[in-house]
Amino acid sequence: MGRGKLEKFADMERYENVFEYPYHVMEQKPFDMKGQWRERYFKNDGPIVLELGCGRGEYTVELAKRFPETNFIGVDIKGARMWSGATQALEEKLPNVAFLRTNIEIIDRFFDCDEVQEIWLTFSDPQMKSVRKRLTSTYFMNRYRKFLTDGGLIHLKTDSNFLFTYTTYMIQRNSLPLLFSTEDLYHTEGLDEQTRNILGIKTYYETQWIERGLNIRYMKFRLPHGGELHEPDVEIPLDEYRSYKRTKRSGLSVAK
């Protein structure tokens, strides 16, 4: 029998690889390890990579297993989901994995200038109704700049044509260096072995979308520190579906 939500939260409170600082906690108790993740937790000088919206944590754990010299931190507010990855990391004794349960809106309160080298956005909610909530919007990118190294990498892996298209326009509007982009990851030829190895990691929800015949889109780009960021002034067709085979929420066909 699987563990219930309350049992999972109880586990998470004692897990040494989990830090729980949702917004209401941060208002009372500031995070004192900002700028000291390497010294106080990982005990090494390796690069730090974040997965924002890590869900069950499968991607964070699998990346950590493939790159033992790199430190990975999965970030999400859903603790019951995160429990799976955190438990696996402990059971497999992975020293280069941590999980942070918090609101991504305050992510810049946990990392200091140049402390993070890469960010992964794996199957983020496209937030078609709210520009500010999109994880590749100016709202979030300006926060990433506070702790991501100058020109640090951002990876976007998504089933959402809306989010992929929006991010493409963001990159174009702000002249951000685009390193790679494909609208059909698993039917793209010429990928090098390392890229195929990384992108071949499939999350629980990704397998569902692949089974439904949805293309998986991927891009990676750099985020320089210089220059003011601007939102693209374009209309983008909305996705025609939602998770779990439900229809889309809105009767609209496009959004900015």
PDB file of C-alpha atoms in Angstrom:
ATOM      1  CA  MET A   1       0.000   0.000   0.000  1.00  0.00           C
ATOM      2  CA  GLY A   2       1.369   3.410  -0.948  1.00  0.00           C
ATOM      3  CA  ARG A   3       2.014   6.102   1.621  1.00  0.00           C
ATOM      4  CA  GLY A   4      -0.657   8.746   2.118  1.00  0.00           C
ATOM      5  CA  LYS A   5      -0.124  12.465   1.727  1.00  0.00           C
ATOM      6  CA  LEU A   6       0.217  13.115   5.468  1.00  0.00           C
ATOM      7  CA  GLU A   7       2.766  10.325   5.811  1.00  0.00           C
ATOM      8  CA  LYS A   8       4.751  11.740   2.910  1.00  0.00           C
ATOM      9  CA  PHE A   9       4.816  15.197   4.486  1.00  0.00           C
ATOM     10  CA  ALA A  10       6.006  13.640   7.740  1.00  0.00           C
ATOM     11  CA  ASP A  11       8.810  11.885   5.841  1.00  0.00           C
ATOM     12  CA  MET A  12       9.807  15.111   4.116  1.00  0.00           C
ATOM     13  CA  GLU A  13      10.190  16.918   7.446  1.00  0.00           C
ATOM     14  CA  ARG A  14      12.977  14.535   8.439  1.00  0.00           C
ATOM     15  CA  TYR A  15      14.621  14.080   5.009  1.00  0.00           C
ATOM     16  CA  GLU A  16      18.088  15.610   5.057  1.00  0.00           C
ATOM     17  CA  ASN A  17      17.922  16.334   1.306  1.00  0.00           C
ATOM     18  CA  VAL A  18      14.703  18.385   1.505  1.00  0.00           C
ATOM     19  CA  PHE A  19      14.390  22.067   2.446  1.00  0.00           C
ATOM     20  CA  GLU A  20      10.825  23.290   2.978  1.00  0.00           C
ATOM     21  CA  TYR A  21      10.406  27.054   2.749  1.00  0.00           C
ATOM     22  CA  PRO A  22       7.052  27.968   1.220  1.00  0.00           C
ATOM     23  CA  TYR A  23       6.192  31.662   1.114  1.00  0.00           C
ATOM     24  CA  HIS A  24       4.550  31.811   4.545  1.00  0.00           C
ATOM     25  CA  VAL A  25       7.614  30.205   6.145  1.00  0.00           C
ATOM     26  CA  MET A  26      10.033  32.590   4.425  1.00  0.00           C
ATOM     27  CA  GLU A  27       8.127  35.525   5.872  1.00  0.00           C
ATOM     28  CA  GLN A  28       8.918  34.240   9.360  1.00  0.00           C
ATOM     29  CA  LYS A  29      12.283  32.498   8.885  1.00  0.00           C
ATOM     30  CA  PRO A  30      14.651  33.707   6.115  1.00  0.00           C
ATOM     31  CA  PHE A  31      16.685  31.040   4.320  1.00  0.00           C
ATOM     32  CA  ASP A  32      20.201  31.196   5.783  1.00  0.00           C
ATOM     33  CA  MET A  33      21.967  28.960   3.245  1.00  0.00           C
ATOM     34  CA  LYS A  34      21.661  31.435   0.347  1.00  0.00           C
ATOM     35  CA  GLY A  35      25.049  31.625  -1.361  1.00  0.00           C
ATOM     36  CA  GLN A  36      26.343  28.633   0.607  1.00  0.00           C
ATOM     37  CA  TRP A  37      24.753  25.595  -1.033  1.00  0.00           C
ATOM     38  CA  ARG A  38      28.141  24.177  -2.086  1.00  0.00           C
ATOM     39  CA  GLU A  39      29.872  24.702   1.244  1.00  0.00           C
ATOM     40  CA  ARG A  40      27.078  23.705   3.608  1.00  0.00           C
ATOM     41  CA  TYR A  41      25.152  21.029   1.725  1.00  0.00           C
ATOM     42  CA  PHE A  42      26.936  19.589  -1.318  1.00  0.00           C
ATOM     43  CA  LYS A  43      30.451  19.865   0.160  1.00  0.00           C
ATOM     44  CA  ASN A  44      32.035  20.380  -3.273  1.00  0.00           C
ATOM     45  CA  ASP A  45      32.746  23.069  -5.877  1.00  0.00           C
ATOM     46  CA  GLY A  46      30.650  21.559  -8.669  1.00  0.00           C
ATOM     47  CA  PRO A  47      28.158  23.558 -10.727  1.00  0.00           C
ATOM     48  CA  ILE A  48      24.564  23.879  -9.529  1.00  0.00           C
ATOM     49  CA  VAL A  49      21.602  23.111 -11.791  1.00  0.00           C
ATOM     50  CA  LEU A  50      17.971  23.821 -10.864  1.00  0.00           C
ATOM     51  CA  GLU A  51      14.863  22.062 -12.121  1.00  0.00           C
ATOM     52  CA  LEU A  52      11.984  24.470 -11.564  1.00  0.00           C
ATOM     53  CA  GLY A  53       8.612  22.775 -11.257  1.00  0.00           C
ATOM     54  CA  CYS A  54      10.232  19.381 -10.704  1.00  0.00           C
ATOM     55  CA  GLY A  55       6.996  17.522  -9.886  1.00  0.00           C
ATOM     56  CA  ARG A  56       7.871  13.996  -8.776  1.00  0.00           C
ATOM     57  CA  GLY A  57      11.577  14.725  -9.138  1.00  0.00           C
ATOM     58  CA  GLU A  58      12.351  12.009 -11.689  1.00  0.00           C
ATOM     59  CA  TYR A  59      14.241  14.387 -13.968  1.00  0.00           C
ATOM     60  CA  THR A  60      16.302  15.851 -11.131  1.00  0.00           C
ATOM     61  CA  VAL A  61      17.301  12.382  -9.912  1.00  0.00           C
ATOM     62  CA  GLU A  62      18.103  11.000 -13.366  1.00  0.00           C
ATOM     63  CA  LEU A  63      20.243  14.025 -14.253  1.00  0.00           C
ATOM     64  CA  ALA A  64      22.126  13.611 -10.988  1.00  0.00           C
ATOM     65  CA  LYS A  65      22.827   9.942 -11.755  1.00  0.00           C
ATOM     66  CA  ARG A  66      24.163  10.813 -15.218  1.00  0.00           C
ATOM     67  CA  PHE A  67      26.308  13.734 -14.004  1.00  0.00           C
ATOM     68  CA  PRO A  68      27.728  12.874 -10.558  1.00  0.00           C
ATOM     69  CA  GLU A  69      30.118  15.862 -10.613  1.00  0.00           C
ATOM     70  CA  THR A  70      27.218  18.323 -10.920  1.00  0.00           C
ATOM     71  CA  ASN A  71      24.804  19.323  -8.146  1.00  0.00           C
ATOM     72  CA  PHE A  72      21.055  19.260  -8.863  1.00  0.00           C
ATOM     73  CA  ILE A  73      18.215  20.898  -6.950  1.00  0.00           C
ATOM     74  CA  GLY A  74      14.578  20.156  -7.754  1.00  0.00           C
ATOM     75  CA  VAL A  75      12.164  22.954  -6.883  1.00  0.00           C
ATOM     76  CA  ASP A  76       8.382  22.675  -6.497  1.00  0.00           C
ATOM     77  CA  ILE A  77       5.625  23.631  -4.074  1.00  0.00           C
ATOM     78  CA  LYS A  78       3.890  20.220  -4.258  1.00  0.00           C
ATOM     79  CA  GLY A  79       5.535  18.261  -1.463  1.00  0.00           C
ATOM     80  CA  ALA A  80       3.555  15.051  -1.888  1.00  0.00           C
ATOM     81  CA  ARG A  81       4.818  14.743  -5.458  1.00  0.00           C
ATOM     82  CA  MET A  82       8.381  15.717  -4.602  1.00  0.00           C
ATOM     83  CA  TRP A  83       8.471  12.919  -2.005  1.00  0.00           C
ATOM     84  CA  SER A  84       9.050  10.331  -4.759  1.00  0.00           C
ATOM     85  CA  GLY A  85      12.279  11.854  -6.048  1.00  0.00           C
ATOM     86  CA  ALA A  86      13.545  12.790  -2.600  1.00  0.00           C
ATOM     87  CA  THR A  87      12.961   9.242  -1.349  1.00  0.00           C
ATOM     88  CA  GLN A  88      14.695   7.706  -4.366  1.00  0.00           C
ATOM     89  CA  ALA A  89      17.695  10.010  -3.958  1.00  0.00           C
ATOM     90  CA  LEU A  90      18.080   8.970  -0.324  1.00  0.00           C
ATOM     91  CA  GLU A  91      17.617   5.274  -1.047  1.00  0.00           C
ATOM     92  CA  GLU A  92      20.238   5.414  -3.811  1.00  0.00           C
ATOM     93  CA  LYS A  93      22.543   7.575  -1.645  1.00  0.00           C
ATOM     94  CA  LEU A  94      22.924  10.324  -4.243  1.00  0.00           C
ATOM     95  CA  PRO A  95      25.009  13.090  -2.603  1.00  0.00           C
ATOM     96  CA  ASN A  96      24.498  15.578  -5.452  1.00  0.00           C
ATOM     97  CA  VAL A  97      20.700  15.920  -5.133  1.00  0.00           C
ATOM     98  CA  ALA A  98      18.581  18.252  -3.031  1.00  0.00           C
ATOM     99  CA  PHE A  99      14.956  19.351  -3.136  1.00  0.00           C
ATOM    100  CA  LEU A 100      13.530  22.738  -2.259  1.00  0.00           C
ATOM    101  CA  ARG A 101       9.812  23.017  -1.546  1.00  0.00           C
ATOM    102  CA  THR A 102       8.842  26.610  -2.145  1.00  0.00           C
ATOM    103  CA  ASN A 103       6.937  28.988  -4.400  1.00  0.00           C
ATOM    104  CA  ILE A 104       8.932  29.614  -7.583  1.00  0.00           C
ATOM    105  CA  GLU A 105       7.855  33.272  -7.448  1.00  0.00           C
ATOM    106  CA  ILE A 106      10.400  33.783  -4.639  1.00  0.00           C
ATOM    107  CA  ILE A 107      13.151  31.556  -6.067  1.00  0.00           C
ATOM    108  CA  ASP A 108      15.674  34.423  -6.016  1.00  0.00           C
ATOM    109  CA  ARG A 109      15.573  34.431  -2.191  1.00  0.00           C
ATOM    110  CA  PHE A 110      17.378  31.079  -2.061  1.00  0.00           C
ATOM    111  CA  PHE A 111      20.393  31.606  -4.331  1.00  0.00           C
ATOM    112  CA  ASP A 112      23.055  34.294  -4.467  1.00  0.00           C
ATOM    113  CA  CYS A 113      24.658  36.048  -7.434  1.00  0.00           C
ATOM    114  CA  ASP A 114      26.274  33.578  -9.884  1.00  0.00           C
ATOM    115  CA  GLU A 115      25.494  30.621  -7.638  1.00  0.00           C
ATOM    116  CA  VAL A 116      23.574  28.672 -10.331  1.00  0.00           C
ATOM    117  CA  GLN A 117      24.862  27.630 -13.763  1.00  0.00           C
ATOM    118  CA  GLU A 118      21.789  26.101 -15.452  1.00  0.00           C
ATOM    119  CA  ILE A 119      18.014  25.947 -15.177  1.00  0.00           C
ATOM    120  CA  TRP A 120      15.710  23.197 -16.469  1.00  0.00           C
ATOM    121  CA  LEU A 121      12.019  23.879 -17.111  1.00  0.00           C
ATOM    122  CA  THR A 122      10.407  20.498 -17.701  1.00  0.00           C
ATOM    123  CA  PHE A 123       6.755  20.467 -18.754  1.00  0.00           C
ATOM    124  CA  SER A 124       5.869  23.690 -16.974  1.00  0.00           C
ATOM    125  CA  ASP A 125       2.268  24.860 -16.925  1.00  0.00           C
ATOM    126  CA  PRO A 126       2.020  27.119 -20.022  1.00  0.00           C
ATOM    127  CA  GLN A 127      -0.120  29.631 -18.103  1.00  0.00           C
ATOM    128  CA  MET A 128      -1.917  30.746 -21.262  1.00  0.00           C
ATOM    129  CA  LYS A 129      -4.062  33.280 -19.393  1.00  0.00           C
ATOM    130  CA  SER A 130      -1.314  34.979 -17.386  1.00  0.00           C
ATOM    131  CA  VAL A 131       1.962  36.229 -18.879  1.00  0.00           C
ATOM    132  CA  ARG A 132       3.413  36.930 -15.444  1.00  0.00           C
ATOM    133  CA  LYS A 133       3.055  33.277 -14.367  1.00  0.00           C
ATOM    134  CA  ARG A 134       4.930  31.812 -17.358  1.00  0.00           C
ATOM    135  CA  LEU A 135       8.347  30.558 -16.277  1.00  0.00           C
ATOM    136  CA  THR A 136      10.017  32.130 -19.338  1.00  0.00           C
ATOM    137  CA  SER A 137       8.374  35.548 -18.904  1.00  0.00           C
ATOM    138  CA  THR A 138      10.259  38.742 -18.105  1.00  0.00           C
ATOM    139  CA  TYR A 139       8.886  38.451 -14.539  1.00  0.00           C
ATOM    140  CA  PHE A 140      10.762  35.189 -13.959  1.00  0.00           C
ATOM    141  CA  MET A 141      13.754  35.794 -16.240  1.00  0.00           C
ATOM    142  CA  ASN A 142      14.629  38.927 -14.271  1.00  0.00           C
ATOM    143  CA  ARG A 143      14.608  36.798 -11.121  1.00  0.00           C
ATOM    144  CA  TYR A 144      16.826  34.165 -12.739  1.00  0.00           C
ATOM    145  CA  ARG A 145      19.350  36.878 -13.568  1.00  0.00           C
ATOM    146  CA  LYS A 146      19.856  37.508  -9.853  1.00  0.00           C
ATOM    147  CA  PHE A 147      21.464  34.100  -9.300  1.00  0.00           C
ATOM    148  CA  LEU A 148      22.196  32.553 -12.716  1.00  0.00           C
ATOM    149  CA  THR A 149      25.697  33.138 -14.060  1.00  0.00           C
ATOM    150  CA  ASP A 150      25.979  35.670 -16.884  1.00  0.00           C
ATOM    151  CA  GLY A 151      24.998  33.743 -20.020  1.00  0.00           C
ATOM    152  CA  GLY A 152      23.840  30.764 -17.965  1.00  0.00           C
ATOM    153  CA  LEU A 153      21.834  28.062 -19.722  1.00  0.00           C
ATOM    154  CA  ILE A 154      18.064  27.641 -19.653  1.00  0.00           C
ATOM    155  CA  HIS A 155      16.545  24.409 -20.975  1.00  0.00           C
ATOM    156  CA  LEU A 156      12.862  24.213 -21.876  1.00  0.00           C
ATOM    157  CA  LYS A 157      11.292  20.805 -22.494  1.00  0.00           C
ATOM    158  CA  THR A 158       7.553  20.942 -23.115  1.00  0.00           C
ATOM    159  CA  ASP A 159       4.533  19.406 -24.795  1.00  0.00           C
ATOM    160  CA  SER A 160       2.921  22.861 -25.060  1.00  0.00           C
ATOM    161  CA  ASN A 161       3.082  24.530 -28.450  1.00  0.00           C
ATOM    162  CA  PHE A 162       1.862  27.719 -26.774  1.00  0.00           C
ATOM    163  CA  LEU A 163       4.721  27.883 -24.244  1.00  0.00           C
ATOM    164  CA  PHE A 164       7.301  26.828 -26.838  1.00  0.00           C
ATOM    165  CA  THR A 165       6.124  29.495 -29.299  1.00  0.00           C
ATOM    166  CA  TYR A 166       5.907  32.170 -26.612  1.00  0.00           C
ATOM    167  CA  THR A 167       9.460  31.408 -25.455  1.00  0.00           C
ATOM    168  CA  THR A 168      10.710  31.492 -29.056  1.00  0.00           C
ATOM    169  CA  TYR A 169       9.262  34.986 -29.443  1.00  0.00           C
ATOM    170  CA  MET A 170      10.791  36.012 -26.103  1.00  0.00           C
ATOM    171  CA  ILE A 171      14.202  34.889 -27.335  1.00  0.00           C
ATOM    172  CA  GLN A 172      13.798  36.726 -30.632  1.00  0.00           C
ATOM    173  CA  ARG A 173      12.421  39.914 -29.035  1.00  0.00           C
ATOM    174  CA  ASN A 174      15.355  40.125 -26.620  1.00  0.00           C
ATOM    175  CA  SER A 175      18.103  38.756 -28.917  1.00  0.00           C
ATOM    176  CA  LEU A 176      18.961  35.966 -26.488  1.00  0.00           C
ATOM    177  CA  PRO A 177      21.496  33.406 -27.791  1.00  0.00           C
ATOM    178  CA  LEU A 178      19.511  30.346 -28.953  1.00  0.00           C
ATOM    179  CA  LEU A 179      21.722  27.248 -28.986  1.00  0.00           C
ATOM    180  CA  PHE A 180      19.243  24.581 -30.098  1.00  0.00           C
ATOM    181  CA  SER A 181      15.552  24.226 -30.831  1.00  0.00           C
ATOM    182  CA  THR A 182      13.294  21.459 -32.120  1.00  0.00           C
ATOM    183  CA  GLU A 183       9.516  21.059 -32.292  1.00  0.00           C
ATOM    184  CA  ASP A 184       9.704  17.254 -32.415  1.00  0.00           C
ATOM    185  CA  LEU A 185      12.476  16.055 -30.139  1.00  0.00           C
ATOM    186  CA  TYR A 186      12.128  12.309 -30.592  1.00  0.00           C
ATOM    187  CA  HIS A 187      12.065  12.528 -34.383  1.00  0.00           C
ATOM    188  CA  THR A 188      14.980  14.949 -34.742  1.00  0.00           C
ATOM    189  CA  GLU A 189      18.006  13.463 -36.477  1.00  0.00           C
ATOM    190  CA  GLY A 190      21.639  14.335 -35.839  1.00  0.00           C
ATOM    191  CA  LEU A 191      21.520  14.729 -32.049  1.00  0.00           C
ATOM    192  CA  ASP A 192      24.872  13.975 -30.452  1.00  0.00           C
ATOM    193  CA  GLU A 193      25.105  11.130 -27.945  1.00  0.00           C
ATOM    194  CA  GLN A 194      25.243  13.353 -24.860  1.00  0.00           C
ATOM    195  CA  THR A 195      22.160  15.310 -25.937  1.00  0.00           C
ATOM    196  CA  ARG A 196      20.211  12.121 -26.663  1.00  0.00           C
ATOM    197  CA  ASN A 197      21.271  10.763 -23.289  1.00  0.00           C
ATOM    198  CA  ILE A 198      19.988  13.824 -21.429  1.00  0.00           C
ATOM    199  CA  LEU A 199      16.820  14.402 -23.413  1.00  0.00           C
ATOM    200  CA  GLY A 200      15.904  10.737 -23.321  1.00  0.00           C
ATOM    201  CA  ILE A 201      14.955  11.043 -19.643  1.00  0.00           C
ATOM    202  CA  LYS A 202      11.159  10.846 -19.551  1.00  0.00           C
ATOM    203  CA  THR A 203       9.002  12.067 -16.695  1.00  0.00           C
ATOM    204  CA  TYR A 204       5.751  10.429 -15.623  1.00  0.00           C
ATOM    205  CA  TYR A 205       3.648  13.036 -17.413  1.00  0.00           C
ATOM    206  CA  GLU A 206       5.855  13.079 -20.492  1.00  0.00           C
ATOM    207  CA  THR A 207       5.164   9.410 -21.150  1.00  0.00           C
ATOM    208  CA  GLN A 208       1.437  10.156 -20.992  1.00  0.00           C
ATOM    209  CA  TRP A 209       1.714  12.934 -23.556  1.00  0.00           C
ATOM    210  CA  ILE A 210       3.852  10.811 -25.876  1.00  0.00           C
ATOM    211  CA  GLU A 211       1.230   8.052 -25.681  1.00  0.00           C
ATOM    212  CA  ARG A 212      -1.364  10.624 -26.728  1.00  0.00           C
ATOM    213  CA  GLY A 213       0.703  11.422 -29.821  1.00  0.00           C
ATOM    214  CA  LEU A 214       1.882  14.871 -28.723  1.00  0.00           C
ATOM    215  CA  ASN A 215       5.206  16.196 -29.969  1.00  0.00           C
ATOM    216  CA  ILE A 216       7.811  16.945 -27.324  1.00  0.00           C
ATOM    217  CA  ARG A 217       9.502  20.286 -27.930  1.00  0.00           C
ATOM    218  CA  TYR A 218      12.891  21.341 -26.615  1.00  0.00           C
ATOM    219  CA  MET A 219      15.148  24.376 -26.734  1.00  0.00           C
ATOM    220  CA  LYS A 220      18.136  25.695 -24.868  1.00  0.00           C
ATOM    221  CA  PHE A 221      19.303  29.287 -24.751  1.00  0.00           C
ATOM    222  CA  ARG A 222      21.554  31.588 -22.764  1.00  0.00           C
ATOM    223  CA  LEU A 223      20.411  34.381 -20.481  1.00  0.00           C
ATOM    224  CA  PRO A 224      22.920  37.266 -20.402  1.00  0.00           C
ATOM    225  CA  HIS A 225      22.723  39.757 -17.556  1.00  0.00           C
ATOM    226  CA  GLY A 226      22.835  42.879 -19.704  1.00  0.00           C
ATOM    227  CA  GLY A 227      19.915  44.667 -21.324  1.00  0.00           C
ATOM    228  CA  GLU A 228      16.293  45.257 -20.328  1.00  0.00           C
ATOM    229  CA  LEU A 229      13.949  42.382 -21.123  1.00  0.00           C
ATOM    230  CA  HIS A 230      10.712  43.000 -23.054  1.00  0.00           C
ATOM    231  CA  GLU A 231       7.621  40.911 -23.658  1.00  0.00           C
ATOM    232  CA  PRO A 232       6.819  39.978 -27.291  1.00  0.00           C
ATOM    233  CA  ASP A 233       3.739  41.758 -28.641  1.00  0.00           C
ATOM    234  CA  VAL A 234       2.295  38.854 -30.629  1.00  0.00           C
ATOM    235  CA  GLU A 235      -0.789  36.660 -30.499  1.00  0.00           C
ATOM    236  CA  ILE A 236      -0.150  32.926 -30.094  1.00  0.00           C
ATOM    237  CA  PRO A 237      -2.609  30.081 -30.798  1.00  0.00           C
ATOM    238  CA  LEU A 238      -3.742  28.420 -27.589  1.00  0.00           C
ATOM    239  CA  ASP A 239      -3.140  24.729 -26.959  1.00  0.00           C
ATOM    240  CA  GLU A 240      -6.147  22.631 -27.892  1.00  0.00           C
ATOM    241  CA  TYR A 241      -5.906  20.329 -24.862  1.00  0.00           C
ATOM    242  CA  ARG A 242      -5.139  20.054 -21.187  1.00  0.00           C
ATOM    243  CA  SER A 243      -3.640  17.277 -19.118  1.00  0.00           C
ATOM    244  CA  TYR A 244      -5.624  14.080 -18.535  1.00  0.00           C
ATOM    245  CA  LYS A 245      -7.526  14.446 -21.837  1.00  0.00           C
ATOM    246  CA  ARG A 246      -9.647  17.385 -20.660  1.00  0.00           C
ATOM    247  CA  THR A 247     -10.574  20.108 -23.147  1.00  0.00           C
ATOM    248  CA  LYS A 248      -9.038  23.561 -22.930  1.00  0.00           C
ATOM    249  CA  ARG A 249     -10.453  25.992 -20.386  1.00  0.00           C
ATOM    250  CA  SER A 250     -11.169  28.970 -22.614  1.00  0.00           C
ATOM    251  CA  GLY A 251     -13.240  29.590 -25.710  1.00  0.00           C
ATOM    252  CA  LEU A 252     -10.516  31.918 -27.006  1.00  0.00           C
ATOM    253  CA  SER A 253      -8.216  30.750 -29.787  1.00  0.00           C
ATOM    254  CA  VAL A 254      -5.208  33.043 -29.237  1.00  0.00           C
ATOM    255  CA  ALA A 255      -3.466  34.924 -26.422  1.00  0.00           C
ATOM    256  CA  LYS A 256      -0.494  37.188 -25.909  1.00  0.00           C
TER     257      LYS A 256
END
